[in-house]
Tab-separated table of C-alpha atoms in Angstrom:
chain	number	residue	atom	x	y	z
A	837	UNK	CA	115.666	93.284	105.734
A	838	UNK	CA	116.737	95.520	108.595
A	839	UNK	CA	115.490	98.755	107.012
A	840	UNK	CA	112.133	98.721	108.807
A	841	UNK	CA	113.750	98.139	112.203
A	842	UNK	CA	115.597	101.470	112.111
A	843	UNK	CA	114.268	104.871	113.154
A	844	UNK	CA	114.822	107.204	110.200
A	845	UNK	CA	115.139	110.984	110.141
A	846	UNK	CA	111.708	111.384	108.534
A	847	UNK	CA	110.057	109.862	111.597
A	848	UNK	CA	111.542	112.462	113.908
A	849	UNK	CA	110.628	115.297	111.554
A	850	UNK	CA	107.036	114.100	111.180
A	851	UNK	CA	106.638	113.963	114.956
A	852	UNK	CA	108.127	117.434	115.340
A	853	UNK	CA	105.875	118.818	112.615
A	854	UNK	CA	102.622	117.329	113.910
A	855	UNK	CA	103.176	117.371	117.668
A	856	UNK	CA	105.390	120.404	118.343
A	857	UNK	CA	103.714	123.622	117.111
A	858	UNK	CA	105.929	126.421	115.840
A	859	UNK	CA	105.221	130.101	115.316
A	860	UNK	CA	106.108	129.542	111.643
A	861	UNK	CA	103.461	126.856	111.073
A	862	UNK	CA	100.913	127.535	108.331
A	863	UNK	CA	97.189	127.663	109.139
A	864	UNK	CA	96.535	124.239	107.605
A	865	UNK	CA	99.223	122.651	109.782
A	866	UNK	CA	97.842	124.330	112.900
A	867	UNK	CA	94.430	122.862	112.117
A	868	UNK	CA	95.923	119.378	111.706
A	869	UNK	CA	97.838	119.675	114.990
A	870	UNK	CA	94.584	120.424	116.842
A	871	UNK	CA	92.916	117.400	115.260
A	872	UNK	CA	95.861	115.162	116.169
A	873	UNK	CA	95.438	116.089	119.840
A	874	UNK	CA	91.665	115.878	119.655
A	875	UNK	CA	91.108	112.221	118.827
A	876	UNK	CA	91.659	112.098	115.061
A	877	UNK	CA	91.633	108.601	113.545
A	878	UNK	CA	94.925	107.807	111.821
A	879	UNK	CA	96.277	104.903	109.829
A	880	UNK	CA	100.062	104.796	109.561
A	881	UNK	CA	101.556	103.077	106.523
A	882	UNK	CA	105.012	101.606	106.960
A	883	UNK	CA	105.152	102.091	110.732
A	884	UNK	CA	108.527	100.396	111.176
A	885	UNK	CA	109.067	99.977	114.912
A	886	UNK	CA	106.090	102.226	115.681
A	887	UNK	CA	107.696	105.459	116.873
A	888	UNK	CA	105.430	107.907	115.020
A	889	UNK	CA	102.134	106.115	115.616
A	890	UNK	CA	102.896	105.554	119.293
A	891	UNK	CA	103.832	109.183	119.835
A	892	UNK	CA	100.735	110.531	118.096
A	893	UNK	CA	98.458	108.190	120.035
A	894	UNK	CA	100.024	109.456	123.259
A	895	UNK	CA	99.154	112.977	122.079
A	896	UNK	CA	95.486	112.016	121.786
A	897	UNK	CA	94.961	110.360	118.406
A	898	UNK	CA	93.472	106.960	117.625
A	899	UNK	CA	96.104	105.200	115.500
A	900	UNK	CA	96.151	101.986	113.499
A	901	UNK	CA	99.816	101.158	112.878
A	902	UNK	CA	100.555	98.937	109.880
A	903	UNK	CA	103.546	97.305	108.271
A	904	UNK	CA	104.631	93.906	106.971
A	905	UNK	CA	104.006	90.932	109.302
A	906	UNK	CA	107.637	90.573	110.414
A	907	UNK	CA	107.646	94.140	111.773
A	908	UNK	CA	104.213	93.929	113.379
A	909	UNK	CA	105.058	90.650	115.126
A	910	UNK	CA	108.655	91.420	116.103
A	911	UNK	CA	108.593	95.143	116.850
A	912	UNK	CA	105.313	97.056	116.789
A	913	UNK	CA	103.203	94.791	119.015
A	914	UNK	CA	105.810	94.643	121.780
A	915	UNK	CA	106.580	98.368	121.564
A	916	UNK	CA	102.898	99.278	121.926
A	917	UNK	CA	102.654	97.071	124.999
A	918	UNK	CA	105.718	98.774	126.488
A	919	UNK	CA	103.894	102.094	126.234
A	920	UNK	CA	100.534	100.844	127.466
A	921	UNK	CA	98.741	103.073	129.947
A	922	UNK	CA	96.539	101.288	132.474
A	923	UNK	CA	94.162	103.785	134.159
A	924	UNK	CA	93.992	103.319	137.956
A	925	UNK	CA	90.773	101.876	139.372
A	926	UNK	CA	90.075	105.228	141.032
A	927	UNK	CA	90.425	107.090	137.761
A	928	UNK	CA	88.104	110.079	137.382
A	929	UNK	CA	88.280	109.875	133.607
A	930	UNK	CA	84.894	109.567	131.871
A	931	UNK	CA	84.060	105.917	131.270
A	932	UNK	CA	83.925	106.367	127.506
A	933	UNK	CA	87.571	107.530	127.512
A	934	UNK	CA	88.555	104.159	128.980
A	935	UNK	CA	86.664	102.256	126.286
A	936	UNK	CA	88.573	101.209	123.192
A	937	UNK	CA	87.207	102.821	120.003
A	938	UNK	CA	85.233	100.225	118.048
A	939	UNK	CA	87.366	100.515	114.907
A	940	UNK	CA	90.499	99.585	116.906
A	941	UNK	CA	88.802	96.834	118.932
A	942	UNK	CA	89.384	94.262	120.259
A	943	UNK	CA	93.160	94.779	120.454
A	944	UNK	CA	93.358	98.537	120.985
A	945	UNK	CA	95.817	99.708	123.629
A	946	UNK	CA	95.466	102.862	125.709
A	947	UNK	CA	98.610	104.962	125.252
A	948	UNK	CA	98.789	108.369	126.905
A	949	UNK	CA	95.737	110.372	125.852
A	950	UNK	CA	94.876	108.172	122.892
A	951	UNK	CA	94.609	104.646	121.542
A	952	UNK	CA	96.663	102.443	119.237
A	953	UNK	CA	96.429	99.074	117.565
A	954	UNK	CA	98.428	97.343	114.848
A	955	UNK	CA	97.813	95.010	111.937
A	956	UNK	CA	99.898	93.631	109.049
A	957	UNK	CA	99.368	95.466	105.762
A	958	UNK	CA	101.028	94.676	102.435
A	959	UNK	CA	100.723	97.468	99.863
A	960	UNK	CA	100.694	94.959	97.001
A	961	UNK	CA	97.580	93.158	98.322
A	962	UNK	CA	94.046	94.610	97.978
A	963	UNK	CA	93.032	96.627	101.031
A	964	UNK	CA	89.705	94.847	101.522
A	965	UNK	CA	91.547	91.564	101.980
A	966	UNK	CA	93.520	92.939	104.933
A	967	UNK	CA	91.413	95.502	106.815
A	968	UNK	CA	87.872	95.225	108.108
A	969	UNK	CA	85.254	97.566	106.681
A	970	UNK	CA	85.173	99.432	110.004
A	971	UNK	CA	88.937	99.946	109.899
A	972	UNK	CA	89.193	101.079	106.286
A	973	UNK	CA	86.188	103.423	106.473
A	974	UNK	CA	87.104	105.226	109.711
A	975	UNK	CA	90.197	107.169	108.622
A	976	UNK	CA	90.690	110.922	109.042
A	977	UNK	CA	94.403	110.949	108.177
A	978	UNK	CA	96.830	108.621	106.448
A	979	UNK	CA	100.388	109.179	107.686
A	980	UNK	CA	103.695	107.798	106.460
A	981	UNK	CA	107.259	108.805	107.269
A	982	UNK	CA	110.148	108.259	104.875
A	983	UNK	CA	108.706	105.090	103.337
A	984	UNK	CA	109.267	105.691	99.610
A	985	UNK	CA	112.995	106.258	99.346
A	986	UNK	CA	113.090	103.691	96.521
A	987	UNK	CA	111.247	104.310	93.245
A	988	UNK	CA	109.739	100.823	93.340
A	989	UNK	CA	107.768	101.635	96.510
A	990	UNK	CA	105.992	104.793	95.383
A	991	UNK	CA	103.189	103.436	93.188
A	992	UNK	CA	102.261	100.704	95.681
A	993	UNK	CA	102.065	103.281	98.477
A	994	UNK	CA	99.846	105.600	96.458
A	995	UNK	CA	97.609	102.722	95.347
A	996	UNK	CA	97.066	101.796	99.001
A	997	UNK	CA	96.387	105.420	99.950
A	998	UNK	CA	93.904	105.666	97.070
A	999	UNK	CA	92.018	102.619	98.355
A	1000	UNK	CA	91.811	104.203	101.817
A	1001	UNK	CA	90.560	107.470	100.301
A	1002	UNK	CA	87.778	105.544	98.575
A	1003	UNK	CA	86.833	103.514	101.673
A	1004	UNK	CA	86.828	106.571	103.976
A	1005	UNK	CA	85.458	109.060	101.451
A	1006	UNK	CA	82.766	110.263	103.857
A	1007	UNK	CA	85.525	111.530	106.184
A	1008	UNK	CA	87.419	113.356	103.412
A	1009	UNK	CA	90.770	112.027	104.716
A	1010	UNK	CA	94.160	113.642	104.099
A	1011	UNK	CA	97.494	111.942	103.435
A	1012	UNK	CA	100.502	113.335	105.331
A	1013	UNK	CA	103.876	112.123	104.037
A	1014	UNK	CA	107.355	113.026	105.264
A	1015	UNK	CA	110.048	112.598	102.643
A	1016	UNK	CA	113.825	112.937	102.882
A	1017	UNK	CA	115.736	113.726	99.721
A	1018	UNK	CA	118.350	111.122	98.834
A	1019	UNK	CA	118.915	112.130	95.223
A	1020	UNK	CA	121.532	114.837	95.850
A	1021	UNK	CA	124.262	113.177	93.776
A	1022	UNK	CA	122.119	112.070	90.854
A	1023	UNK	CA	119.673	114.981	90.973
A	1024	UNK	CA	116.236	114.456	89.530
A	1025	UNK	CA	117.662	111.832	87.147
A	1026	UNK	CA	118.145	109.267	89.917
A	1027	UNK	CA	116.934	105.853	88.770
A	1028	UNK	CA	117.005	104.195	92.197
A	1029	UNK	CA	115.944	106.810	94.722
A	1030	UNK	CA	112.584	108.558	94.696
A	1031	UNK	CA	113.016	112.252	93.922
A	1032	UNK	CA	111.001	115.271	94.989
A	1033	UNK	CA	109.845	115.830	91.409
A	1034	UNK	CA	108.996	112.133	91.156
A	1035	UNK	CA	106.748	112.261	94.218
A	1036	UNK	CA	105.032	115.431	93.003
A	1037	UNK	CA	104.439	113.982	89.533
A	1038	UNK	CA	103.024	110.737	90.955
A	1039	UNK	CA	100.663	112.591	93.290
A	1040	UNK	CA	99.468	114.910	90.517
A	1041	UNK	CA	98.889	111.880	88.284
A	1042	UNK	CA	96.475	110.596	90.940
A	1043	UNK	CA	94.563	113.869	90.654
A	1044	UNK	CA	95.173	114.842	94.281
A	1045	UNK	CA	95.812	118.323	95.655
A	1046	UNK	CA	99.270	118.798	97.153
A	1047	UNK	CA	100.279	121.113	100.012
A	1048	UNK	CA	103.689	121.658	101.615
A	1049	UNK	CA	103.233	121.747	105.391
A	1050	UNK	CA	106.909	122.042	106.358
A	1051	UNK	CA	110.342	121.950	104.735
A	1052	UNK	CA	113.446	121.616	106.878
A	1053	UNK	CA	117.146	121.026	106.250
A	1054	UNK	CA	118.629	118.320	108.477
A	1055	UNK	CA	122.146	117.137	109.197
A	1056	UNK	CA	122.494	113.382	108.776
A	1057	UNK	CA	125.453	111.466	110.214
A	1058	UNK	CA	126.859	108.659	108.073
A	1059	UNK	CA	129.439	106.082	109.113
A	1060	UNK	CA	131.908	104.671	106.580
A	1061	UNK	CA	134.725	102.388	107.716
A	1062	UNK	CA	134.310	103.599	111.266
A	1063	UNK	CA	134.436	107.288	110.293
A	1064	UNK	CA	131.306	109.388	110.890
A	1065	UNK	CA	130.703	112.285	108.528
A	1066	UNK	CA	127.830	114.759	108.387
A	1067	UNK	CA	125.811	115.601	105.293
A	1068	UNK	CA	123.072	118.167	104.829
A	1069	UNK	CA	119.751	116.793	103.596
A	1070	UNK	CA	116.172	118.069	103.235
């Protein structure tokens, strides 16, 4: 469907949270922001058109963007190439900074201060059948923005994250998820949309620790029959 080809509110908020420090940021978030700019190795689940992963690579991270094949082939690959940075031949950058990190090779692309590559990843297929050992064991952070708005997606996402935790256990990776509430009308009884309580319960069931890095209200514009209205979301 067209869902993955849109840029959702959660993508913008995740970029703002990780790449634009605020005086109100907690100590844990400040630490993550420094790592993002300092070459942290990220895997993005459900990259869509690649906005978040591309931005964070430009900030200095090494990012492996993933999504279903149709998005990788028809959006992410071309968007990474559009943002490719080719250092001039007279560049004074250290030679190792112009060398693609081994875990993103051979298709890594230099973007801004960092590197990015992409690969198809289906959350319903075992991780070891889709990523190389070098890829799955090199992760410092798993990131995902607004990818579990439907209840049916949540368990598959967490199963994939769990597999990455196991493969990269020596790095003690963290999972950073942005989530927009869509259950306002049905409350926590929503049967279709993932709820805040539903996400928390699923994460606790996995036995993981949970921290809130940022919480922001946002105004979302919706168009119905040519009329645009604004609704407050979180």
